[in-house]
Short mmCIF file of C-alpha atoms in Angstrom, two decimals:
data_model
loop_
_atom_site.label_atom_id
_atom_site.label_comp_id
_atom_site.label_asym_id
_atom_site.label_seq_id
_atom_site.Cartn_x
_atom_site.Cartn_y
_atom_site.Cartn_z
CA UNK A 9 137.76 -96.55 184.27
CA UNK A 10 140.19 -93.65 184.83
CA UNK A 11 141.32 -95.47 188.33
CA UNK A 12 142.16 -98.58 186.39
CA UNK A 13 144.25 -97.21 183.73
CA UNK A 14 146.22 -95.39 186.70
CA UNK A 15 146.48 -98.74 189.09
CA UNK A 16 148.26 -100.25 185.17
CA UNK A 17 150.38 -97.12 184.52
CA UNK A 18 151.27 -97.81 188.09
CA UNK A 19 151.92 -101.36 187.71
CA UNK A 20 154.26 -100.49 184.34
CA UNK A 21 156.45 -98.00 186.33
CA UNK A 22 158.31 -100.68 188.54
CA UNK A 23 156.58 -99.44 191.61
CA UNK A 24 156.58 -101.53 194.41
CA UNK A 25 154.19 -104.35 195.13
CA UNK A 26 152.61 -103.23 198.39
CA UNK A 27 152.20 -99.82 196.12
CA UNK A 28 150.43 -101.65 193.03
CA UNK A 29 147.78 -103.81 195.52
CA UNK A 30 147.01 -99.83 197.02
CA UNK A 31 146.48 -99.07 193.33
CA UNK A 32 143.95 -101.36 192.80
CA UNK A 33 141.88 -100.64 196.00
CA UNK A 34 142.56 -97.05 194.94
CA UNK A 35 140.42 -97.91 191.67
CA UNK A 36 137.31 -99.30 193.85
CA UNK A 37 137.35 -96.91 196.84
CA UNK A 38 139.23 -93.72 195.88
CA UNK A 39 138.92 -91.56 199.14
CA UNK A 40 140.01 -95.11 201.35
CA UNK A 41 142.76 -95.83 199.03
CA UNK A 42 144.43 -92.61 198.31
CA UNK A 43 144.73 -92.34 202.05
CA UNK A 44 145.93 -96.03 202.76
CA UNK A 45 148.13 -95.15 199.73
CA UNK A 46 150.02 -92.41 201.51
CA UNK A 47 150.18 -94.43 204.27
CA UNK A 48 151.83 -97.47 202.36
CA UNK A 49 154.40 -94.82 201.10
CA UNK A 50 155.30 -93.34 204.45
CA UNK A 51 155.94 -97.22 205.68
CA UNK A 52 157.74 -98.59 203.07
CA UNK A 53 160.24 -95.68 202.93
CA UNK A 54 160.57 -96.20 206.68
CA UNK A 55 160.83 -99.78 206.22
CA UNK A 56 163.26 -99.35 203.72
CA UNK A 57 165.25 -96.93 205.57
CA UNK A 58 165.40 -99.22 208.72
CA UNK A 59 166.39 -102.40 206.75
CA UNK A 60 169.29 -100.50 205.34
CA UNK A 61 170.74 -99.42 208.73
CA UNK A 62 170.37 -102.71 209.69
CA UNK A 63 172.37 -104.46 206.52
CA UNK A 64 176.07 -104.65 207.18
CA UNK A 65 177.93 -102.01 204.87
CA UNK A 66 181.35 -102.59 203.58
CA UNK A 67 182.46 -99.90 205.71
CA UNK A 68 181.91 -102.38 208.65
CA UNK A 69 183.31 -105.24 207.14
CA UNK A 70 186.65 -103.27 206.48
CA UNK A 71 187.16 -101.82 210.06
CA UNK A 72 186.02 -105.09 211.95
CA UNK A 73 189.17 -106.98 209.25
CA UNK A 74 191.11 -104.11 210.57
CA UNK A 75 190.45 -104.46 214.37
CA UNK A 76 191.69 -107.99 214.25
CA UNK A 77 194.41 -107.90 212.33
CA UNK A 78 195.15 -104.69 214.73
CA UNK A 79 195.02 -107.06 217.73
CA UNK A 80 197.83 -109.47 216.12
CA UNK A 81 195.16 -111.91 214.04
CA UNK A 82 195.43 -113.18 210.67
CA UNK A 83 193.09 -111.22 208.14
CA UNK A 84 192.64 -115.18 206.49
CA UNK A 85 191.30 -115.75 209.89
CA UNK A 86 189.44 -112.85 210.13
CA UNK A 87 187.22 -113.15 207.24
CA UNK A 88 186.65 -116.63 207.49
CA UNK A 89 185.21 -116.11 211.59
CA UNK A 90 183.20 -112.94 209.83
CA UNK A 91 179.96 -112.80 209.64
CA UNK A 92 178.98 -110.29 207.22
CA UNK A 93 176.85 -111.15 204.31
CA UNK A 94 179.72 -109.80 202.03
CA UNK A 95 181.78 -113.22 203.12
CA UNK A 96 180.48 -115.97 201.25
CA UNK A 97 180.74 -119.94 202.08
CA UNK A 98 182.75 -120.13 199.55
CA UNK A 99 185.35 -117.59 200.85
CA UNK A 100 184.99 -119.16 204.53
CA UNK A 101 185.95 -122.64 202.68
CA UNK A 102 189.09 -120.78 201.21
CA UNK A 103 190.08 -119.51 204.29
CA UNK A 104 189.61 -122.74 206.41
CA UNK A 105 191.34 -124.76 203.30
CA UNK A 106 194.10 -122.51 204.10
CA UNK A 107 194.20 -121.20 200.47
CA UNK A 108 196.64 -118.23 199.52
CA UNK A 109 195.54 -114.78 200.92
CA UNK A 110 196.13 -113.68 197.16
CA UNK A 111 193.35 -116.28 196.29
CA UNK A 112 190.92 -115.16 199.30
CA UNK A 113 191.38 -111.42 198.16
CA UNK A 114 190.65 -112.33 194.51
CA UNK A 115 187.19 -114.47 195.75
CA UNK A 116 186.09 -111.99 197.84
CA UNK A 117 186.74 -108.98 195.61
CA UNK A 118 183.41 -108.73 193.60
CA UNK A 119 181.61 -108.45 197.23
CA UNK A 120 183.59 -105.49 197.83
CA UNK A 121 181.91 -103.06 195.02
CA UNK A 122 184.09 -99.86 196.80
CA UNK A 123 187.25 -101.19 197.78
CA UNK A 124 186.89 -104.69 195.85
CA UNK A 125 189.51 -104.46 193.55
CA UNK A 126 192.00 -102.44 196.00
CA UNK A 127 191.48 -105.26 198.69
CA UNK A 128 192.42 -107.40 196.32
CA UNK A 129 196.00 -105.78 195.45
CA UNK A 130 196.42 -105.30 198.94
CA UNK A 131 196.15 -108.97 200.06
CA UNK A 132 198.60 -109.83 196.97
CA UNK A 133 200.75 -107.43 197.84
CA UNK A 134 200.78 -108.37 201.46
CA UNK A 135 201.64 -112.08 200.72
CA UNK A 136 204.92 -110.98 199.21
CA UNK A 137 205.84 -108.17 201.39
CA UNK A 138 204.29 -109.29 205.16
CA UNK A 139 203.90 -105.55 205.48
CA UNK A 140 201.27 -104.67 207.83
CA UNK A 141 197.65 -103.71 206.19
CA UNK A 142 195.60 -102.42 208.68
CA UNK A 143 196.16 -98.94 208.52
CA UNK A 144 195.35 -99.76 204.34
CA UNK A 145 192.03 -101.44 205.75
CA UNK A 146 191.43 -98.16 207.34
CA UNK A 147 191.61 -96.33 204.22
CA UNK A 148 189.29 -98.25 202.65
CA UNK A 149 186.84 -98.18 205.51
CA UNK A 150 186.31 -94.66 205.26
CA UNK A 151 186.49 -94.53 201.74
CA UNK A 152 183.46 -96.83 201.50
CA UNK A 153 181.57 -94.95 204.14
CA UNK A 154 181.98 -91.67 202.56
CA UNK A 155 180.52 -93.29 199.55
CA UNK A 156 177.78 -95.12 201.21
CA UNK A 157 176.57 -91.90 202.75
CA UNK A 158 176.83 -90.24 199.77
CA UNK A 159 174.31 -92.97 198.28
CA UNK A 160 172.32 -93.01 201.31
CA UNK A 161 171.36 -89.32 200.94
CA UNK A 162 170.92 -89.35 196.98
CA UNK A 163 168.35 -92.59 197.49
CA UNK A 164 166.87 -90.23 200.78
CA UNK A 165 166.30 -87.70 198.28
CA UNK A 166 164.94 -89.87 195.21
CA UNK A 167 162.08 -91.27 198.06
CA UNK A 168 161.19 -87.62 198.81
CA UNK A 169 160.87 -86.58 195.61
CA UNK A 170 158.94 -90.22 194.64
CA UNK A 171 156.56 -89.69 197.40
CA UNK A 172 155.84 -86.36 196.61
CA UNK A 173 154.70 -87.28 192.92
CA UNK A 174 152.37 -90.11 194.59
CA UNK A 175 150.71 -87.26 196.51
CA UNK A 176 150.69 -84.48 193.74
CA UNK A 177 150.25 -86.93 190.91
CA UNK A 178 147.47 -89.92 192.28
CA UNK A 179 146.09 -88.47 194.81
CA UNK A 180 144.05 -85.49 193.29
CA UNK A 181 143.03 -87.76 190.14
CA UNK A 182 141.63 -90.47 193.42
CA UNK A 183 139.31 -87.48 194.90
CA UNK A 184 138.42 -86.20 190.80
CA UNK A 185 137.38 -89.96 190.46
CA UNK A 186 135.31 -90.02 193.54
CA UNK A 187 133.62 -86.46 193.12
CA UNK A 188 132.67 -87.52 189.21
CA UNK A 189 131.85 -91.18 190.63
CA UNK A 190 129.37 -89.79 192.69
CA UNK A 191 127.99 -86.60 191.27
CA UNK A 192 128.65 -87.67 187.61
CA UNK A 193 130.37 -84.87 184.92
CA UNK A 194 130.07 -81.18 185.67
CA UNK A 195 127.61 -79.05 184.13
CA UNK A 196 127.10 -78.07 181.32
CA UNK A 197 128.51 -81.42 180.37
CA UNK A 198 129.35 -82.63 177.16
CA UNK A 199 133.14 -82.24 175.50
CA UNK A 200 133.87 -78.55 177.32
CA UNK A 201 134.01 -80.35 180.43
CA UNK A 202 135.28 -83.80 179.55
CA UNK A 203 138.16 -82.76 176.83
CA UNK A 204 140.18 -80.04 179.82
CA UNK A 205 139.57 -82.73 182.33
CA UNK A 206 140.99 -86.33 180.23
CA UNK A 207 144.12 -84.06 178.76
CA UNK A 208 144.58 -82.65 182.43
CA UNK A 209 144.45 -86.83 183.92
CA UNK A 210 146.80 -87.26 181.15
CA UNK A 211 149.35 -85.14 182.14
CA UNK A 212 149.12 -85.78 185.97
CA UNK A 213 150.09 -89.33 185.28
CA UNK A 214 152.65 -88.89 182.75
CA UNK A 215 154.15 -86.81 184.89
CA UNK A 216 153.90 -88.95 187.88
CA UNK A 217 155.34 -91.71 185.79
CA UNK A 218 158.19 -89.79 184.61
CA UNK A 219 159.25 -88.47 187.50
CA UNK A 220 159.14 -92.82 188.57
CA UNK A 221 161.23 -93.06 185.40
CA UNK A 222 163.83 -91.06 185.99
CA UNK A 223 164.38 -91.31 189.06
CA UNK A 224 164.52 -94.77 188.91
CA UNK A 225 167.83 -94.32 186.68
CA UNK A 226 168.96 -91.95 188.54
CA UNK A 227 168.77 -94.85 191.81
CA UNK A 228 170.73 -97.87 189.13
#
């Protein structure tokens, strides 16, 4: 019973899905699924990890803009022959349309969350002036890459601090389960035992799902 209400607490706190199905097998085999569990956690942050090196950042965006425009290209051209996932088709048909580089800047701007609304001021202001904005483009490169490390080692340190209240917090309750599953309540028995050890469950899982709580927040 106790390994079902923690596979629904688990469920509640937003935890991943491959997390909630460990959960469950945690609740019918505790010793097997606390360890698959751990496993699970290990691979998802390095799954996680991997697919974020391999997503495009806006840092990249910027500096491959810059390198063309650097080599004597249009930036209109350059976005709309990008390929990052920050360019949408809808952009690429601006740019092909040959639409103002005001109106490209402006459509493209809520893709940018860093620089968005500086790129945007930039391309106006280049339409009017035909100064040169690469060494802007620059700029913003390594502005967003300063940031996107920055958020790359708070959401490193929110998964170590997450996996470390799977271990602390589930695991132990998984091997109490199993011992009591299989050798029923300590002596002597009765409330004594029963009372210290529901309040201590208790608090292990509020605490693991606090700890889910807030850092969640912390991560939006």
């Amino acid at each position: 019973m106790l390994m079902w209400v923690i596979a629904a607490l688990v469920t509640i706190s937003g935890a991943p899905w491959p997390v909630v199905v460990v959960a469950v097998v945690v609740a019918f085999a505790p010793v097997q699924g606390s360890l698959l569990l751990i496993a699970v956690a290990v691979g998802y942050g390095w799954f996680r990890r991997t697919r974020s090196r391999r997503d495009e950042s806006e840092a990249v965006l910027l500096r491959s803009l810059a390198g063309v425009v650097t080599a004597g290209g249009s930036l209109r051209d350059a976005i709309a022959q990008s390929e990052h996932e920050s360019v949408s088709n809808d952009v690429r048909r601006l740019c092909m349309a040959g639409a103002s580089i005001t109106e490209v800047g402006a459509a493209i701007e809520p893709k940018l969350p860093i620089n968005g609304r500086r790129f945007a001021s930039m391309c106006a202001m280049s339409e009017h002036t035909g100064s040169s904005i690469a060494p802007s483009m620059r700029t913003f490169a390594a502005r967003a890459k300063d940031a996107e490390d920055r958020d790359r080692q708070k959401r490193a340190s929110l998964a170590q601090v997450r996996f470390s209240a799977w271990v602390v917090g589930v695991a132990p309750l998984a091997l109490t389960a199993l011992v009591v599953g299989a050798n029923g309540v300590p002596e002597p028995g009765g409330a004594a035992v029963i009372i210290p050890m529901a309040v201590g469950a208790f608090l292990q899982i509020s605490g693991t799902v606090l700890v889910f709580v807030i850092s969640g927040r912390v991560a939006a």
